[in-house]
PDB file of C-alpha atoms in Angstrom:
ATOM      1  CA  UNK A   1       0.000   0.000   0.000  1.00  0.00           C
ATOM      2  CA  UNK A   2       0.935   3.524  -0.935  1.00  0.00           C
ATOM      3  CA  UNK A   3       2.653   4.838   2.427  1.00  0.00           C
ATOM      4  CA  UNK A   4       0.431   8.121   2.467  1.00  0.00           C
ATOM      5  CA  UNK A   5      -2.662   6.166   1.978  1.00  0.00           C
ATOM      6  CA  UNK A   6      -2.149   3.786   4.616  1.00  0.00           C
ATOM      7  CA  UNK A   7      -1.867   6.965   7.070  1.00  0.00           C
ATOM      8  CA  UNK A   8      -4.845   8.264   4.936  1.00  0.00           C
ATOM      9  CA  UNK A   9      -6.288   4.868   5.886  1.00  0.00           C
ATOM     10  CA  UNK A  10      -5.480   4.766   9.701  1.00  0.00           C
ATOM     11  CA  UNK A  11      -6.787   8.505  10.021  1.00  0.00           C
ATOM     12  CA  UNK A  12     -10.474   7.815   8.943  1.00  0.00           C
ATOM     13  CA  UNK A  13     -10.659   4.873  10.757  1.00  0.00           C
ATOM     14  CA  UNK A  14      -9.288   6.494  14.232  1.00  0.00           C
ATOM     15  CA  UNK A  15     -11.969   9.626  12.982  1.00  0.00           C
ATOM     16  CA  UNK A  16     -14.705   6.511  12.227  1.00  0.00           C
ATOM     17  CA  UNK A  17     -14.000   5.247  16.183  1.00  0.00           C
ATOM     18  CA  UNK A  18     -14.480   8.664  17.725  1.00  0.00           C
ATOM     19  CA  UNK A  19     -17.909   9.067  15.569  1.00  0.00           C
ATOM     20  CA  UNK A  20     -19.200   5.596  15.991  1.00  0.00           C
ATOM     21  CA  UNK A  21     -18.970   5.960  19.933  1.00  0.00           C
ATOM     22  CA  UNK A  22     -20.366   8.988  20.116  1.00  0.00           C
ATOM     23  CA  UNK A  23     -23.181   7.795  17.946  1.00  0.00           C
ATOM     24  CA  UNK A  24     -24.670   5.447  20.356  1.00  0.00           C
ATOM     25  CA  UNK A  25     -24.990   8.369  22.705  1.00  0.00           C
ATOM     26  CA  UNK A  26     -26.821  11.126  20.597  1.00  0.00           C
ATOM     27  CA  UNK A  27     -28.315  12.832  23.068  1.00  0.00           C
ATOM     28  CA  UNK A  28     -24.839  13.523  24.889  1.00  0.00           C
ATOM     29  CA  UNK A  29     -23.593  16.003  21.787  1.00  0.00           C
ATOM     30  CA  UNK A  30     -22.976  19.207  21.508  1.00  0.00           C
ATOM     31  CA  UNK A  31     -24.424  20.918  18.940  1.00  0.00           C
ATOM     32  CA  UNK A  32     -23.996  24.735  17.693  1.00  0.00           C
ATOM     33  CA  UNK A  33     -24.361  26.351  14.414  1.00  0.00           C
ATOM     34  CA  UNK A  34     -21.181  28.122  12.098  1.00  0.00           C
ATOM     35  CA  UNK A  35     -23.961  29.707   9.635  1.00  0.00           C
ATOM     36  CA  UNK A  36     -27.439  29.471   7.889  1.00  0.00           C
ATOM     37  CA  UNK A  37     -28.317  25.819   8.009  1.00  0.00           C
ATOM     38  CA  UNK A  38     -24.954  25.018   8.955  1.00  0.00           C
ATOM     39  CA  UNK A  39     -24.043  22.577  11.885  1.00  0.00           C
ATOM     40  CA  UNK A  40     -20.569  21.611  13.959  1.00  0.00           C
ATOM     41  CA  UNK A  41     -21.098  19.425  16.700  1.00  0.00           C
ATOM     42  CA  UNK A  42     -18.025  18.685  19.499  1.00  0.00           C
ATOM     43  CA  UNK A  43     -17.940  15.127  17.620  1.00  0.00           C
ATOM     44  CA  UNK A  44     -16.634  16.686  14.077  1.00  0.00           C
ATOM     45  CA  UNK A  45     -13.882  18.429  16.368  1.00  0.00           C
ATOM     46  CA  UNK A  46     -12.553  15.718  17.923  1.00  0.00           C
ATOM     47  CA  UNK A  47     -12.972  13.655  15.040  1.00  0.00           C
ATOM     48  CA  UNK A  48     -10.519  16.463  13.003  1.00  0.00           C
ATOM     49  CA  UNK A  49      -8.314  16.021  16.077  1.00  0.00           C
ATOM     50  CA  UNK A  50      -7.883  12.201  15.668  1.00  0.00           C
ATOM     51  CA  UNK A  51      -7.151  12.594  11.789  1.00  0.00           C
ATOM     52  CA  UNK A  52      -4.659  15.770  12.647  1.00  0.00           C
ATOM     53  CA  UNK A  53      -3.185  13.500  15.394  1.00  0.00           C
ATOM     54  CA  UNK A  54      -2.624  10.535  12.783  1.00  0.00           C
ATOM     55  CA  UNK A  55      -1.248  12.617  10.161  1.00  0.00           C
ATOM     56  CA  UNK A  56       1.330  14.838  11.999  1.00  0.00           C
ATOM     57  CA  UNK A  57       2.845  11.659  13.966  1.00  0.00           C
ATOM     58  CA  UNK A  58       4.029  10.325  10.214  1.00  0.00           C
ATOM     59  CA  UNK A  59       3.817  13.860   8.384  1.00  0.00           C
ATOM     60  CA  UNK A  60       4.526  16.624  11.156  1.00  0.00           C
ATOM     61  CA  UNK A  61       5.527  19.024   8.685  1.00  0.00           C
ATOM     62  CA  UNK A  62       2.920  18.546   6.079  1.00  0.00           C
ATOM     63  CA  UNK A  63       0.180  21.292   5.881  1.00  0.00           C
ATOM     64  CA  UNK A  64      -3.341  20.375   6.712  1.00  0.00           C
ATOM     65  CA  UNK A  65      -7.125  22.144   5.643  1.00  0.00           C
ATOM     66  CA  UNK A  66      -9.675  20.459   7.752  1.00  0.00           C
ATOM     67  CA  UNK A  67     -13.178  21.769   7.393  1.00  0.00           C
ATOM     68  CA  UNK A  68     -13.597  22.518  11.466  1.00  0.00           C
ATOM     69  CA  UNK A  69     -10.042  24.158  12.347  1.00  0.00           C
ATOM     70  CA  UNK A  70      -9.018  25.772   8.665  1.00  0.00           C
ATOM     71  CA  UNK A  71      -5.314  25.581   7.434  1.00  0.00           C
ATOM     72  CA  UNK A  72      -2.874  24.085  10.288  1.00  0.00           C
ATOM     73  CA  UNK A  73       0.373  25.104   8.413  1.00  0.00           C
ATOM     74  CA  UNK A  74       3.116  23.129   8.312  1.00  0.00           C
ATOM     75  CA  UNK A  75       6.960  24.148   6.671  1.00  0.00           C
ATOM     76  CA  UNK A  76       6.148  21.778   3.963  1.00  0.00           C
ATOM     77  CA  UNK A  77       3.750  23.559   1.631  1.00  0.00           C
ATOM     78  CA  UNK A  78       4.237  20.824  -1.180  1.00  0.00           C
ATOM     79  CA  UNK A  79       2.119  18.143   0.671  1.00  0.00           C
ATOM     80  CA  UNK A  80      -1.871  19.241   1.685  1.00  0.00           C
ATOM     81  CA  UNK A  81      -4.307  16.935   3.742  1.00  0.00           C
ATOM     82  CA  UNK A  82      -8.023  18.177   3.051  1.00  0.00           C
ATOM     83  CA  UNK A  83     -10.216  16.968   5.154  1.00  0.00           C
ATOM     84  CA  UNK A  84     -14.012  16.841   6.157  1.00  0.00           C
ATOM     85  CA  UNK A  85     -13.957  14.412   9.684  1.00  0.00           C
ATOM     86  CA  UNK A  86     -17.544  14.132   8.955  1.00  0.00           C
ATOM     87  CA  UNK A  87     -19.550  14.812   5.999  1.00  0.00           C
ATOM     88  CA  UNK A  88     -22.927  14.663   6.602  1.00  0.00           C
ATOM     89  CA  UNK A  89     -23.311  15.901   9.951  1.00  0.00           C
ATOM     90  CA  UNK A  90     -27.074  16.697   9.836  1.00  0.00           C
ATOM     91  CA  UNK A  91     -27.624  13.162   9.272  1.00  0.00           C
ATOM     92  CA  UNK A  92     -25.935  12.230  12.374  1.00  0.00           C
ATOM     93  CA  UNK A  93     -27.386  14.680  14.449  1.00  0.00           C
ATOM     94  CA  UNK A  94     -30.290  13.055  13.576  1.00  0.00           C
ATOM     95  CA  UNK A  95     -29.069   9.417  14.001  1.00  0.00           C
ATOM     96  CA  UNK A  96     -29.808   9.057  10.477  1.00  0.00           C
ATOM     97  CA  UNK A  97     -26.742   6.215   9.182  1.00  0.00           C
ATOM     98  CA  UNK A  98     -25.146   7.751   6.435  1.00  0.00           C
ATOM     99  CA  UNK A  99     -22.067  10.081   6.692  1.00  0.00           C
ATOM    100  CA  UNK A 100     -18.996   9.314   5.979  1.00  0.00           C
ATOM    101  CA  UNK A 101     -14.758  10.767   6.981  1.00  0.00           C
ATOM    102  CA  UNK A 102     -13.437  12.259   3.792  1.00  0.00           C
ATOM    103  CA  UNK A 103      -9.220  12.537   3.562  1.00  0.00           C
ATOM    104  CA  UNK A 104      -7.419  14.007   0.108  1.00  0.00           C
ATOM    105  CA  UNK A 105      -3.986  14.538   0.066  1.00  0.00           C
ATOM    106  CA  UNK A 106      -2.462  16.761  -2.388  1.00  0.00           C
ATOM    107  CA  UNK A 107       1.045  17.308  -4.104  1.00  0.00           C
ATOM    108  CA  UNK A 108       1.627  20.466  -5.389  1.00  0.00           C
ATOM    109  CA  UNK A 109      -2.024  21.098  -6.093  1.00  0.00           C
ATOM    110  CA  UNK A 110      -2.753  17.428  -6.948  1.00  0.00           C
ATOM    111  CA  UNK A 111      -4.489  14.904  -5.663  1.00  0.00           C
ATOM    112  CA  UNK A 112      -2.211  11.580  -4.799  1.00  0.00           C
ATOM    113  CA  UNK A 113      -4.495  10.028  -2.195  1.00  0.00           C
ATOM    114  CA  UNK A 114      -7.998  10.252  -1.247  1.00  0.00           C
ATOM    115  CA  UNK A 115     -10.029   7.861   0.919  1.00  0.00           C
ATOM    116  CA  UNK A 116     -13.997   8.259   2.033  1.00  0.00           C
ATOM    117  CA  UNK A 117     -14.897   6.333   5.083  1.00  0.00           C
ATOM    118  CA  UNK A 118     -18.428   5.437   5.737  1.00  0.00           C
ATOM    119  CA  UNK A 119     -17.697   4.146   9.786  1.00  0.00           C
ATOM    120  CA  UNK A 120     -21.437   2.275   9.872  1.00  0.00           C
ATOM    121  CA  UNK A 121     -20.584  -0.177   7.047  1.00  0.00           C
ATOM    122  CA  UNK A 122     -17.466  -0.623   7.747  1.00  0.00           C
ATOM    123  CA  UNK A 123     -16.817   0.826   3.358  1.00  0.00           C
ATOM    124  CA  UNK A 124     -13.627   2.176   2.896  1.00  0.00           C
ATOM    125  CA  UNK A 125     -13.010   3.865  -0.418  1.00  0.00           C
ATOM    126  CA  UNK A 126      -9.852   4.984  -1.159  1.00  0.00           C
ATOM    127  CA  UNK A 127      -7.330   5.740  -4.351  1.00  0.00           C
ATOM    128  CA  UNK A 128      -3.694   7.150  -5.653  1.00  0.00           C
ATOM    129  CA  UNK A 129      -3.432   8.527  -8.486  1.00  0.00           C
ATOM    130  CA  UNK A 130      -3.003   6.582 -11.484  1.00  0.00           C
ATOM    131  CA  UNK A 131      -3.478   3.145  -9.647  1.00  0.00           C
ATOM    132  CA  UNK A 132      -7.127   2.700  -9.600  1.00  0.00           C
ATOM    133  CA  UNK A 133      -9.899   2.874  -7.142  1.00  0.00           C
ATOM    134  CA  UNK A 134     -11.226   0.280  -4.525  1.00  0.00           C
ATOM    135  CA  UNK A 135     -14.163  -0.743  -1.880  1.00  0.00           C
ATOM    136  CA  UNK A 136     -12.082  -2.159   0.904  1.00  0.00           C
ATOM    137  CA  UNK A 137      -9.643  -4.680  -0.555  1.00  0.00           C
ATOM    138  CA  UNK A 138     -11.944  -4.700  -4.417  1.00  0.00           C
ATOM    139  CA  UNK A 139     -11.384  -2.880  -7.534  1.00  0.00           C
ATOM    140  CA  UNK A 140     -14.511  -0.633  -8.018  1.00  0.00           C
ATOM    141  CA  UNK A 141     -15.354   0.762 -11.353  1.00  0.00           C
ATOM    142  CA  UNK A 142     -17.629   3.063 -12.617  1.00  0.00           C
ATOM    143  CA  UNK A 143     -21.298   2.310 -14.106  1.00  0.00           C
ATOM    144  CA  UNK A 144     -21.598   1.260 -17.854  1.00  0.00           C
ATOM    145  CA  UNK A 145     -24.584   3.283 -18.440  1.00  0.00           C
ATOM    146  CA  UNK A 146     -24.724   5.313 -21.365  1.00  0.00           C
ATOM    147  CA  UNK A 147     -27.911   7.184 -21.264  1.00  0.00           C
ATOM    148  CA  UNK A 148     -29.558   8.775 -18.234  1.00  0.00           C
ATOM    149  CA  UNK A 149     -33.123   7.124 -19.192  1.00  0.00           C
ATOM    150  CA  UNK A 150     -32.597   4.123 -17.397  1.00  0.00           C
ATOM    151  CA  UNK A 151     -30.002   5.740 -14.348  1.00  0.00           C
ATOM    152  CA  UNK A 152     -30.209   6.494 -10.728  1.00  0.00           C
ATOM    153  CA  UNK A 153     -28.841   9.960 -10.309  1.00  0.00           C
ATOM    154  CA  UNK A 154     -27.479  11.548  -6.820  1.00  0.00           C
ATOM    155  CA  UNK A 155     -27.977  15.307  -5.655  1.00  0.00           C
ATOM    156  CA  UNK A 156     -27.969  17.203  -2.730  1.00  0.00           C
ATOM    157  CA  UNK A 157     -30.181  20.365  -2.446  1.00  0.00           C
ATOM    158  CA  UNK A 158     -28.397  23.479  -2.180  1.00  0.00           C
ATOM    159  CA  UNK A 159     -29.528  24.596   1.481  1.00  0.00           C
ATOM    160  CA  UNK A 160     -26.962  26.579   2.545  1.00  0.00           C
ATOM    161  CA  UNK A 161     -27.154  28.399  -0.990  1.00  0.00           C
ATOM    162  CA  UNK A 162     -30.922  29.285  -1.280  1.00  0.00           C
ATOM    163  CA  UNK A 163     -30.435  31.839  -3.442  1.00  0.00           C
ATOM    164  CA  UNK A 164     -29.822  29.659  -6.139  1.00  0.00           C
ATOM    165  CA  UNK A 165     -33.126  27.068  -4.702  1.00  0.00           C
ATOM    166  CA  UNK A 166     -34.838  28.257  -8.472  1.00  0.00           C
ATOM    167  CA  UNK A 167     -32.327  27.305 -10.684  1.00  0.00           C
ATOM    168  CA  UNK A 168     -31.849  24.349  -8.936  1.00  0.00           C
ATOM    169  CA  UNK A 169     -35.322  22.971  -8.641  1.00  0.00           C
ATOM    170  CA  UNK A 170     -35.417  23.781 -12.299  1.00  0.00           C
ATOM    171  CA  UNK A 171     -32.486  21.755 -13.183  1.00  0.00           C
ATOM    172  CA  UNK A 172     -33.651  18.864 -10.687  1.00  0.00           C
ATOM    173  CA  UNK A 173     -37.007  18.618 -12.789  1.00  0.00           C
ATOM    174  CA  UNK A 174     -35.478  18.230 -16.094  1.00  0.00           C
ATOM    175  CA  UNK A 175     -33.320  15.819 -15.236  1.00  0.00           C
ATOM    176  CA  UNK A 176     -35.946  13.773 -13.507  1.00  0.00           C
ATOM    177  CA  UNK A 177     -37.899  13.505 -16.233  1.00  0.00           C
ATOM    178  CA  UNK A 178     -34.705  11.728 -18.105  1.00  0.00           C
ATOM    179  CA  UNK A 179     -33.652   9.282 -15.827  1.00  0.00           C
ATOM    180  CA  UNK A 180     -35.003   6.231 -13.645  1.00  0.00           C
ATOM    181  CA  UNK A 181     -35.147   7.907 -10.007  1.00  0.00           C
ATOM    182  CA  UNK A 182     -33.094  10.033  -7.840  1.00  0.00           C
ATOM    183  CA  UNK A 183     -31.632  10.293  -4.715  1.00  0.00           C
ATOM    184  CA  UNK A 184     -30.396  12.994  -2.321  1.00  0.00           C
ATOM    185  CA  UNK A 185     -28.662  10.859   0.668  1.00  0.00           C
ATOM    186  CA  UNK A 186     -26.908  13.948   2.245  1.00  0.00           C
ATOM    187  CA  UNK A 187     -23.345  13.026   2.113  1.00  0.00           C
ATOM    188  CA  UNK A 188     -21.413  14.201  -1.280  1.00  0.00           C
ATOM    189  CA  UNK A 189     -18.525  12.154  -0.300  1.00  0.00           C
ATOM    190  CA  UNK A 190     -19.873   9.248  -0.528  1.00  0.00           C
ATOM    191  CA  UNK A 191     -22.582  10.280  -3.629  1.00  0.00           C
ATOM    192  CA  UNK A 192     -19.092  10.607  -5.179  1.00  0.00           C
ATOM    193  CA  UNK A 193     -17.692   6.874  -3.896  1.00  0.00           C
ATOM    194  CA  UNK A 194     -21.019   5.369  -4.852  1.00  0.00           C
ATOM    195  CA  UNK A 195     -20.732   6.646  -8.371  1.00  0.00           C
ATOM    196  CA  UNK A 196     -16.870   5.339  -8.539  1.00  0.00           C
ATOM    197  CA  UNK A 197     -18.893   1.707  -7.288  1.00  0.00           C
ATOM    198  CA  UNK A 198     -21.275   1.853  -9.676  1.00  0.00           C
ATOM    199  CA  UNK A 199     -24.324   2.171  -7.239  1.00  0.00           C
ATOM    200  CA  UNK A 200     -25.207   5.829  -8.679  1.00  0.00           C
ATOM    201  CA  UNK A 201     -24.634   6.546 -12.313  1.00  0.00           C
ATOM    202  CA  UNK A 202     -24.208   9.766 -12.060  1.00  0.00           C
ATOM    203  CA  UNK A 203     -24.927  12.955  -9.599  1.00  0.00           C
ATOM    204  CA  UNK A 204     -24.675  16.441  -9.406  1.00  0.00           C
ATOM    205  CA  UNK A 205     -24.667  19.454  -6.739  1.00  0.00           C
ATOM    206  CA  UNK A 206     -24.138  23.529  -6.333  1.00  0.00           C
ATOM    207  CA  UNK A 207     -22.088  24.815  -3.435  1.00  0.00           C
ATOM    208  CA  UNK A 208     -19.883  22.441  -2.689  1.00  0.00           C
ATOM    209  CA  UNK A 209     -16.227  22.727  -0.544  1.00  0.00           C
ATOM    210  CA  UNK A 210     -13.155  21.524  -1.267  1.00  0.00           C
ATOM    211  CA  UNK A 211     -12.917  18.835   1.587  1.00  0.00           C
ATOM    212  CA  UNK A 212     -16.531  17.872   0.706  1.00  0.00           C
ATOM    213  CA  UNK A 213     -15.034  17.178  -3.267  1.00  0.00           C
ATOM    214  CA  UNK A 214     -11.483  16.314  -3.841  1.00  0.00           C
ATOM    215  CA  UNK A 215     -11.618  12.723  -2.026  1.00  0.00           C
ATOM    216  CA  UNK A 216     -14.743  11.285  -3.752  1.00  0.00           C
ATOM    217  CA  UNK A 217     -12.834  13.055  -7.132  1.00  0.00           C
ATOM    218  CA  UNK A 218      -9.858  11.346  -7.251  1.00  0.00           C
ATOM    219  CA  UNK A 219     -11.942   7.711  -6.035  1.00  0.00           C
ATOM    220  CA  UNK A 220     -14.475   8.657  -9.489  1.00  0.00           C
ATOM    221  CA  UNK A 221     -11.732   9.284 -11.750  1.00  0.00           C
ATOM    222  CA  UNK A 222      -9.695   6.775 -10.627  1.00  0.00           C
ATOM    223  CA  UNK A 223     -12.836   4.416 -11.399  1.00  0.00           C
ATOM    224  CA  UNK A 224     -13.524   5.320 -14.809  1.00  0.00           C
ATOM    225  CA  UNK A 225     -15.867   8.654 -13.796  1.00  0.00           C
ATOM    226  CA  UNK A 226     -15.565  11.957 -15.824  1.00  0.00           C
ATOM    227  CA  UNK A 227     -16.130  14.839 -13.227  1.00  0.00           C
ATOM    228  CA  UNK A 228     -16.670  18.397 -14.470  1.00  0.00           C
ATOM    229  CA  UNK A 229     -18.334  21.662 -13.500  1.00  0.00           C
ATOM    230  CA  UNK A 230     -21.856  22.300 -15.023  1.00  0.00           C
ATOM    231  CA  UNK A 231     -20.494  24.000 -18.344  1.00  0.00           C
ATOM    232  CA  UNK A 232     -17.684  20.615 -18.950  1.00  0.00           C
ATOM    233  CA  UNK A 233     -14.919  22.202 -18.057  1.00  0.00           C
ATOM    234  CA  UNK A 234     -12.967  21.199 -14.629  1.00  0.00           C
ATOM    235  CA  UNK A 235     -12.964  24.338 -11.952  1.00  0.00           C
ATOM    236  CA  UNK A 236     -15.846  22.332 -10.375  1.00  0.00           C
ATOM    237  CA  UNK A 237     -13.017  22.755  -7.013  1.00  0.00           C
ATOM    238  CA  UNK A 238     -13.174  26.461  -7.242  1.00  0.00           C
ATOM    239  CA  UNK A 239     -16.759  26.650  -7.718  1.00  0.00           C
ATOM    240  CA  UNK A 240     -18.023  23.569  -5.840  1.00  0.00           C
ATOM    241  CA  UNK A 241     -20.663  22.863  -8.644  1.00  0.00           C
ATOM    242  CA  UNK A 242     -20.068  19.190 -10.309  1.00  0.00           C
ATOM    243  CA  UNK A 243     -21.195  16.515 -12.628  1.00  0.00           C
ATOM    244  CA  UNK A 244     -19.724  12.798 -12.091  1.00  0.00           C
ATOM    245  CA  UNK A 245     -20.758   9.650 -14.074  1.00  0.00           C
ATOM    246  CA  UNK A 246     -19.960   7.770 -16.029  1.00  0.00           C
ATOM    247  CA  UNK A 247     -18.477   9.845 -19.385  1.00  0.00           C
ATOM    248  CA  UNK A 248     -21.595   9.546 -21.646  1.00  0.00           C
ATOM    249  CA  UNK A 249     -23.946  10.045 -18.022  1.00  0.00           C
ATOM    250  CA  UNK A 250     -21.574  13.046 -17.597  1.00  0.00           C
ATOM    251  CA  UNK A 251     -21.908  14.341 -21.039  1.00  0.00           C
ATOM    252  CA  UNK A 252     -25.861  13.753 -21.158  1.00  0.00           C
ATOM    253  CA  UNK A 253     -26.217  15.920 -17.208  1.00  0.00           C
ATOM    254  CA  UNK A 254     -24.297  18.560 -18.541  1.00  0.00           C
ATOM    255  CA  UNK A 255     -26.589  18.875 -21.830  1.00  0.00           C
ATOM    256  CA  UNK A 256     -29.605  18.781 -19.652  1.00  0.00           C
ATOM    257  CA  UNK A 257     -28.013  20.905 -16.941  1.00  0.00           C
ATOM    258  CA  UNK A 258     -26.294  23.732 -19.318  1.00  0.00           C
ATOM    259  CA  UNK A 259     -29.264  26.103 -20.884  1.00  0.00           C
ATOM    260  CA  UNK A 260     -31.169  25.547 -17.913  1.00  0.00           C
ATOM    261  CA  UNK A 261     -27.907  27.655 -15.157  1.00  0.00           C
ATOM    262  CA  UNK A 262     -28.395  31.332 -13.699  1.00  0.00           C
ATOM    263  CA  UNK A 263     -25.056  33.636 -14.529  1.00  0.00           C
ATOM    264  CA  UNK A 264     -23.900  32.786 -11.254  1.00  0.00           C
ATOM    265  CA  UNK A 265     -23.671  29.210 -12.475  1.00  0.00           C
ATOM    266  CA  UNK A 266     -22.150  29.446 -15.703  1.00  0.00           C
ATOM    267  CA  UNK A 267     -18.674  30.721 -13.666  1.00  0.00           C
TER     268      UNK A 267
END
């Protein structure tokens, strides 16, 4: 195993622990808002801390972006862990199952590593560049659809962006009316790993964040997946608006998605 990954590895699990007990005891967390529909309980902190812990006892020069704490600098600027400890923390709050640890590292603005940890299966997804993608110890690998029409396709409502709640209801119609069913499950890391394992053939969301992205990325493309932004091109980072699938699902959402974007879209 890739040495990075296996401390990529070894992080979300340690992060999957701290969530897992805490998730038998709901009622004992902390909960307190960061903006408009926007949650942080004390469990996403310490879960950060456990990945931060793993990563500077191997790396402790390496720089790390962690949705909860923001950039922990280290001397080496080359090497960047992005993380989201837990990405889909409404869900959890909740005790709804389904959220997942998310862990990208980057080289020089590239993505080598990236796992997404989903602590109630007991799914690890995880990739390097150029050596493929895998579900635990199995090669995963995109869909083989090649038309929406008969395609389950993943999305996530834009509710901490409600200006652009139009536009998006808009775009959800459309492509509801060309495909089998959809789902919104309310974790885009692992929308993203489920495409890369073939269980969604596609999906698409507005707003999204950097640790909520670059993981599941690297796991689609590594599986097959094209990912783009909502005009094709690939500044769906710097926007946080993306299309995965498989190419020809790609190609189709971004057709149906294109004429139907606000100007604040098109970016």
């Amino acid at each position: 195993m890739h040495p990075m990954l296996t401390i990529a590895v070894r992080a979300a699990r340690a992060a999957g622990q701290t969530i897992m007990r805490a998730y038998t005891e709901l009622d004992r967390i902390e909960v307190s808002t960061k903006g408009v529909n926007d949650y942080v309980t004390n469990v996403d902190k310490e879960a950060e801390a456990a990945i931060t812990y793993q990563i500077r006892k191997s790396y402790p020069d390496h720089t790390i972006i962690g949705e909860e704490s923001g950039e922990n600098a280290g001397t080496n600027k080359d090497f960047m862990w992005v993380i989201d400890p837990l990405d889909g923390t409404s869900n959890f709050i909740k005790g709804i199952p389904h959220f997942s640890v998310s862990i990208a590292l980057q080289y020089k603005g590239k993505t080598e590593v990236a796992v997404v940890y989903d602590p109630v299966r007991e799914e690890l997804f995880s990739a390097v560049r150029g050596k493929g993608a895998k579900l635990n110890d199995f090669r995963v690998r995109v869909g083989d659809a090649n038309e929406t029409t008969h395609g389950i396709i993943a999305t996530g409502f834009p509710f901490k962006a409600r200006q652009h709640t139009e536009t998006y209801f808009n775009m959800l119609a459309e492509v509801f009316n060309n495909c089998a069913d959809v789902r919104r499950t309310g974790s885009a890391a692992l929308d993203l790993a489920y495409v890369a394992a073939g269980r969604f053939d596609g999906m698409f969301e507005i707003g999204l964040k950097p640790w909520d992205i670059l993981a599941g990325d690297l796991i689609c493309r590594e599986a097959g997946a094209t990912v783009t932004d909502f005009v094709g091109g690939h500044n769906y980072v710097q926007t946080g608006n993306i299309v995965a699938g498989s190419p020809k699902i790609t190609i189709s959402l971004v057709k149906t998605l294109r004429p139907l974007l606000s100007e604040a879209l098109k970016r």
